[in-house]
Amino acid sequence: MLVLALDTATTDLVAGLAEVSDPADPASPTSCEVIAESVTATRAHNELLVPTVTQLLQGAGRAFADLDAIVVGCGPGPFTGLRVGMATASAFGQALGVPVHGVVTHDAVAAVLDAPSALVVTDARRREVYWARYDAGARADGPDVVAPAALECPPVAVCSVPEQLSEQLPEQLTAQAEQVTYQAPTTAGLLAAADLTATPRPLVPHYLRRPDAVPPKATPRSPALPEVDLSQFRAPGK
């Protein structure tokens, strides 16, 4: 089946197409072949996501009607970027009548690190980071949000963290890691984190905190301002 993978939880806009097939031996893992992929460092997810998907399909000689399933990263991630990917995936799923599977973005990153233990860190903005820790490929802690300097974690083999954030983490944390690198979400990772045989659950975004934009608080009326009876200004018969 043809699967579309999307992730907008980080500054990397990820979109990819993959052919997924069940093996002849049920005990063997599912076969996954990525046939097209775009990973773009940008904050313009809203403007670029749909055109990127359209270009991928056209380049692969496929159409939206050929899609059999969709996998989307559900964060953690900042409110604005994260909802773009999830809303787009949901809209595609409803329009095409295909299942939409949500996965934790950090799980998708850890799935391709190929390490016995890993720490995945992404930018949460507002001087904070999202993080999750993995042992033997399974999530052992997180995801959570914290100030970089306050992040505590047992030693891991690989620490995936954006370069601009690595110096903000505790020095001991990165020094104990065998490898410090940055791994963006990928099509292969998103599919590895998804269970395409399961019944899709409702998509739940992992914001882990309130959005940056909040409704303004109501301004209390000054006691010096008198109440005005507006009925006196109405036209007769109104």
Short mmCIF file of C-alpha atoms in Angstrom, two decimals:
data_model
loop_
_atom_site.label_atom_id
_atom_site.label_comp_id
_atom_site.label_asym_id
_atom_site.label_seq_id
_atom_site.Cartn_x
_atom_site.Cartn_y
_atom_site.Cartn_z
CA MET A 1 0.00 0.00 0.00
CA LEU A 2 1.05 3.60 -0.62
CA VAL A 3 1.55 5.61 2.57
CA LEU A 4 2.04 9.35 2.97
CA ALA A 5 4.17 10.42 5.95
CA LEU A 6 4.07 13.97 7.33
CA ASP A 7 5.72 15.80 10.22
CA THR A 8 5.73 19.51 11.07
CA ALA A 9 6.56 19.27 14.78
CA THR A 10 10.07 20.67 14.30
CA THR A 11 11.66 23.28 12.06
CA ASP A 12 12.06 20.48 9.50
CA LEU A 13 9.06 20.01 7.23
CA VAL A 14 8.97 16.30 6.45
CA ALA A 15 6.86 14.72 3.72
CA GLY A 16 7.41 11.35 2.13
CA LEU A 17 5.86 8.51 0.18
CA ALA A 18 6.53 4.85 0.85
CA GLU A 19 5.36 1.52 -0.47
CA VAL A 20 4.57 -0.76 2.47
CA SER A 21 3.93 -4.47 1.98
CA ASP A 22 3.41 -7.42 4.27
CA PRO A 23 6.14 -10.09 4.09
CA ALA A 24 5.41 -13.63 2.95
CA ASP A 25 6.52 -14.82 6.39
CA PRO A 26 4.27 -13.31 9.11
CA ALA A 27 7.22 -13.49 11.52
CA SER A 28 9.28 -11.15 9.33
CA PRO A 29 9.06 -7.36 9.60
CA THR A 30 6.93 -5.32 7.23
CA SER A 31 8.71 -4.22 4.07
CA CYS A 32 8.95 -0.45 3.59
CA GLU A 33 10.42 1.26 0.53
CA VAL A 34 10.63 5.06 0.57
CA ILE A 35 10.00 6.19 -3.00
CA ALA A 36 9.99 9.97 -2.49
CA GLU A 37 10.89 12.28 0.37
CA SER A 38 11.38 15.96 1.14
CA VAL A 39 12.98 17.27 4.35
CA THR A 40 13.09 21.07 4.35
CA ALA A 41 14.40 23.31 7.12
CA THR A 42 11.73 26.01 7.35
CA ARG A 43 9.19 27.68 9.59
CA ALA A 44 6.76 28.20 6.70
CA HIS A 45 5.02 24.86 7.18
CA ASN A 46 1.59 26.29 6.41
CA GLU A 47 2.66 27.65 3.02
CA LEU A 48 4.84 24.74 1.90
CA LEU A 49 3.24 21.52 3.14
CA VAL A 50 0.47 20.96 0.58
CA PRO A 51 2.58 22.08 -2.42
CA THR A 52 5.37 19.77 -1.22
CA VAL A 53 3.02 16.78 -1.01
CA THR A 54 1.59 17.59 -4.44
CA GLN A 55 5.08 17.75 -5.96
CA LEU A 56 6.09 14.45 -4.34
CA LEU A 57 3.05 12.68 -5.78
CA GLN A 58 3.58 14.15 -9.24
CA GLY A 59 7.27 13.28 -9.19
CA ALA A 60 6.48 9.69 -8.24
CA GLY A 61 3.79 9.41 -10.91
CA ARG A 62 1.08 8.99 -8.28
CA ALA A 63 -2.12 10.81 -7.33
CA PHE A 64 -3.87 11.59 -4.07
CA ALA A 65 -6.39 8.87 -4.93
CA ASP A 66 -3.58 6.30 -4.84
CA LEU A 67 -2.91 6.84 -1.12
CA ASP A 68 -3.95 3.99 1.17
CA ALA A 69 -2.94 5.46 4.55
CA ILE A 70 -1.35 8.50 6.18
CA VAL A 71 1.10 8.71 9.09
CA VAL A 72 1.63 12.02 10.87
CA GLY A 73 3.89 13.18 13.67
CA CYS A 74 1.89 14.48 16.65
CA GLY A 75 4.74 16.20 18.43
CA PRO A 76 5.72 17.30 20.87
CA GLY A 77 6.08 20.56 19.02
CA PRO A 78 5.12 24.23 19.09
CA PHE A 79 1.40 24.88 18.64
CA THR A 80 1.42 26.65 15.27
CA GLY A 81 3.73 24.31 13.37
CA LEU A 82 2.37 21.10 14.85
CA ARG A 83 -1.26 21.78 14.05
CA VAL A 84 -0.42 22.41 10.36
CA GLY A 85 0.71 18.85 9.77
CA MET A 86 -2.00 17.25 11.88
CA ALA A 87 -4.83 19.30 10.38
CA THR A 88 -3.56 18.61 6.86
CA ALA A 89 -3.24 14.87 7.51
CA SER A 90 -6.73 14.77 9.00
CA ALA A 91 -8.20 16.68 6.05
CA PHE A 92 -6.50 14.37 3.54
CA GLY A 93 -7.74 11.33 5.43
CA GLN A 94 -11.33 12.52 5.51
CA ALA A 95 -11.34 13.58 1.87
CA LEU A 96 -9.76 10.34 0.64
CA GLY A 97 -11.43 7.97 3.09
CA VAL A 98 -8.11 6.51 4.28
CA PRO A 99 -6.85 5.87 7.84
CA VAL A 100 -4.62 8.43 9.55
CA HIS A 101 -2.15 7.15 12.15
CA GLY A 102 -0.55 9.52 14.63
CA VAL A 103 2.89 8.89 16.16
CA VAL A 104 5.12 10.68 18.64
CA THR A 105 7.68 12.61 16.61
CA HIS A 106 10.52 11.73 18.98
CA ASP A 107 9.67 8.03 18.57
CA ALA A 108 10.14 8.46 14.83
CA VAL A 109 13.56 10.03 15.36
CA ALA A 110 14.67 7.33 17.80
CA ALA A 111 13.54 4.60 15.39
CA VAL A 112 16.31 5.43 12.92
CA LEU A 113 19.13 6.17 15.39
CA ASP A 114 20.02 2.46 15.67
CA ALA A 115 21.39 2.83 19.20
CA PRO A 116 20.92 0.80 22.41
CA SER A 117 19.97 4.01 24.21
CA ALA A 118 19.18 7.50 23.00
CA LEU A 119 18.07 10.95 24.04
CA VAL A 120 16.04 12.94 21.51
CA VAL A 121 15.91 16.70 22.03
CA THR A 122 14.04 19.25 19.89
CA ASP A 123 13.46 22.99 20.12
CA ALA A 124 10.38 23.99 22.12
CA ARG A 125 11.15 27.71 21.78
CA ARG A 126 10.71 30.09 24.70
CA ARG A 127 14.14 28.90 25.94
CA GLU A 128 12.87 25.35 26.46
CA VAL A 129 13.35 21.96 24.83
CA TYR A 130 11.21 18.88 24.26
CA TRP A 131 12.91 15.62 25.13
CA ALA A 132 12.37 11.87 25.38
CA ARG A 133 14.72 9.03 26.38
CA TYR A 134 14.87 5.57 24.78
CA ASP A 135 16.24 2.19 25.84
CA ALA A 136 16.45 -0.71 23.39
CA GLY A 137 14.26 1.18 20.94
CA ALA A 138 11.42 1.75 23.42
CA ARG A 139 10.55 5.07 25.03
CA ALA A 140 11.67 4.95 28.67
CA ASP A 141 10.89 8.52 29.70
CA GLY A 142 9.11 11.54 28.27
CA PRO A 143 8.17 13.26 26.16
CA ASP A 144 8.39 16.34 28.35
CA VAL A 145 9.37 20.00 28.18
CA VAL A 146 12.08 21.65 30.28
CA ALA A 147 14.72 24.37 30.24
CA PRO A 148 17.87 22.98 28.54
CA ALA A 149 20.09 23.48 31.57
CA ALA A 150 17.61 21.61 33.77
CA LEU A 151 17.47 18.45 31.63
CA GLU A 152 18.57 15.38 33.57
CA CYS A 153 19.09 12.00 31.95
CA PRO A 154 21.10 8.81 32.52
CA PRO A 155 24.05 8.30 30.12
CA VAL A 156 22.95 7.37 26.59
CA ALA A 157 24.75 6.08 23.52
CA VAL A 158 23.38 8.74 21.17
CA CYS A 159 22.07 12.22 21.86
CA SER A 160 20.09 13.75 18.99
CA VAL A 161 19.90 17.52 19.47
CA PRO A 162 19.91 20.51 17.11
CA GLU A 163 23.36 22.09 16.94
CA GLN A 164 22.15 25.44 18.25
CA LEU A 165 20.82 23.74 21.40
CA SER A 166 23.63 21.31 22.15
CA GLU A 167 25.72 23.91 24.00
CA GLN A 168 22.74 24.79 26.20
CA LEU A 169 22.40 21.26 27.59
CA PRO A 170 24.30 20.24 30.73
CA GLU A 171 27.91 19.53 29.70
CA GLN A 172 27.94 16.23 31.57
CA LEU A 173 24.93 14.99 29.61
CA THR A 174 26.52 15.44 26.18
CA ALA A 175 30.00 14.43 27.37
CA GLN A 176 28.74 11.03 28.49
CA ALA A 177 27.07 10.29 25.14
CA GLU A 178 29.09 8.23 22.68
CA GLN A 179 27.71 10.34 19.84
CA VAL A 180 26.08 13.78 19.71
CA THR A 181 24.32 14.43 16.42
CA TYR A 182 21.07 15.77 15.02
CA GLN A 183 18.57 13.48 13.36
CA ALA A 184 15.54 15.08 11.74
CA PRO A 185 12.28 13.14 11.51
CA THR A 186 12.17 10.97 8.39
CA THR A 187 9.65 9.01 6.38
CA ALA A 188 11.28 5.74 7.41
CA GLY A 189 11.21 6.73 11.06
CA LEU A 190 7.57 7.83 11.00
CA LEU A 191 6.55 4.53 9.42
CA ALA A 192 8.68 2.54 11.87
CA ALA A 193 6.92 4.26 14.77
CA ALA A 194 3.45 3.60 13.35
CA ASP A 195 1.36 0.45 13.60
CA LEU A 196 -0.45 0.41 10.28
CA THR A 197 -2.32 -2.77 11.19
CA ALA A 198 -4.00 -1.17 14.20
CA THR A 199 -7.26 0.75 14.17
CA PRO A 200 -6.31 4.44 14.04
CA ARG A 201 -6.94 6.39 17.23
CA PRO A 202 -8.05 10.03 17.31
CA LEU A 203 -5.11 12.34 16.67
CA VAL A 204 -3.90 13.95 19.90
CA PRO A 205 -1.33 16.76 19.64
CA HIS A 206 1.47 16.76 22.20
CA TYR A 207 1.83 20.46 22.94
CA LEU A 208 2.92 19.85 26.55
CA ARG A 209 2.17 23.48 27.40
CA ARG A 210 -0.20 26.32 26.60
CA PRO A 211 0.08 27.92 23.13
CA ASP A 212 2.15 31.08 22.71
CA ALA A 213 -0.95 33.08 21.74
CA VAL A 214 -3.66 33.25 24.39
CA PRO A 215 -6.95 35.20 24.43
CA PRO A 216 -6.61 38.63 26.06
CA LYS A 217 -7.97 39.00 29.53
CA ALA A 218 -11.16 40.98 29.96
CA THR A 219 -10.49 44.55 31.06
CA PRO A 220 -12.48 45.39 34.19
CA ARG A 221 -14.77 48.41 33.91
CA SER A 222 -13.57 51.44 35.77
CA PRO A 223 -15.87 52.31 38.69
CA ALA A 224 -15.67 55.92 37.48
CA LEU A 225 -17.58 55.01 34.30
CA PRO A 226 -21.35 55.12 34.81
CA GLU A 227 -23.69 52.49 33.41
CA VAL A 228 -25.50 53.82 30.34
CA ASP A 229 -29.05 52.82 29.37
CA LEU A 230 -28.74 52.25 25.62
CA SER A 231 -32.49 51.82 25.13
CA GLN A 232 -32.89 55.59 24.99
CA PHE A 233 -30.92 55.65 21.71
CA ARG A 234 -33.07 53.10 19.91
CA ALA A 235 -35.33 54.24 17.08
CA PRO A 236 -39.08 54.02 17.72
CA GLY A 237 -40.48 50.57 17.08
CA LYS A 238 -37.11 48.85 17.43
#
